[in-house]
Tab-separated table of C-alpha atoms in Angstrom:
chain	number	residue	atom	x	y	z
A	1	MET	CA	-143.992	51.331	69.636
A	2	TYR	CA	-144.474	47.590	69.555
A	3	ILE	CA	-145.223	47.657	65.854
A	4	HIS	CA	-142.285	49.922	65.134
A	5	LYS	CA	-139.965	47.594	67.127
A	6	GLN	CA	-141.401	44.497	65.394
A	7	TRP	CA	-140.928	46.156	62.014
A	8	ILE	CA	-137.217	46.811	62.757
A	9	ASN	CA	-136.710	43.258	64.061
A	10	SER	CA	-138.277	41.817	60.835
A	11	THR	CA	-136.124	44.110	58.700
A	12	LEU	CA	-132.987	43.071	60.575
A	13	TRP	CA	-133.852	39.467	60.290
A	14	LEU	CA	-134.837	39.610	56.573
A	15	MET	CA	-132.285	42.035	55.120
A	16	PRO	CA	-129.372	42.922	57.471
A	17	ALA	CA	-127.589	44.793	54.654
A	18	LEU	CA	-130.691	46.790	53.762
A	19	SER	CA	-131.761	47.475	57.335
A	20	ALA	CA	-129.392	50.333	57.726
A	21	TYR	CA	-130.842	52.132	54.673
A	22	GLU	CA	-134.391	51.401	55.770
A	23	PHE	CA	-133.781	52.403	59.290
A	24	GLU	CA	-132.495	55.784	58.016
A	25	ILE	CA	-135.804	56.463	56.280
A	26	THR	CA	-137.806	55.288	59.315
A	27	PHE	CA	-135.758	57.477	61.554
A	28	CYS	CA	-136.590	60.543	59.440
A	29	ILE	CA	-140.276	59.645	59.351
A	30	TYR	CA	-140.605	58.997	63.105
A	31	PHE	CA	-138.342	61.813	64.166
């Protein structure tokens, strides 16, 4: 859970515009 949260924070910090697209993929993988 910590790694997952850290990954999201890094993505949001690095690519705010791309985070939404990446989060969609992550959401499908984890759920």
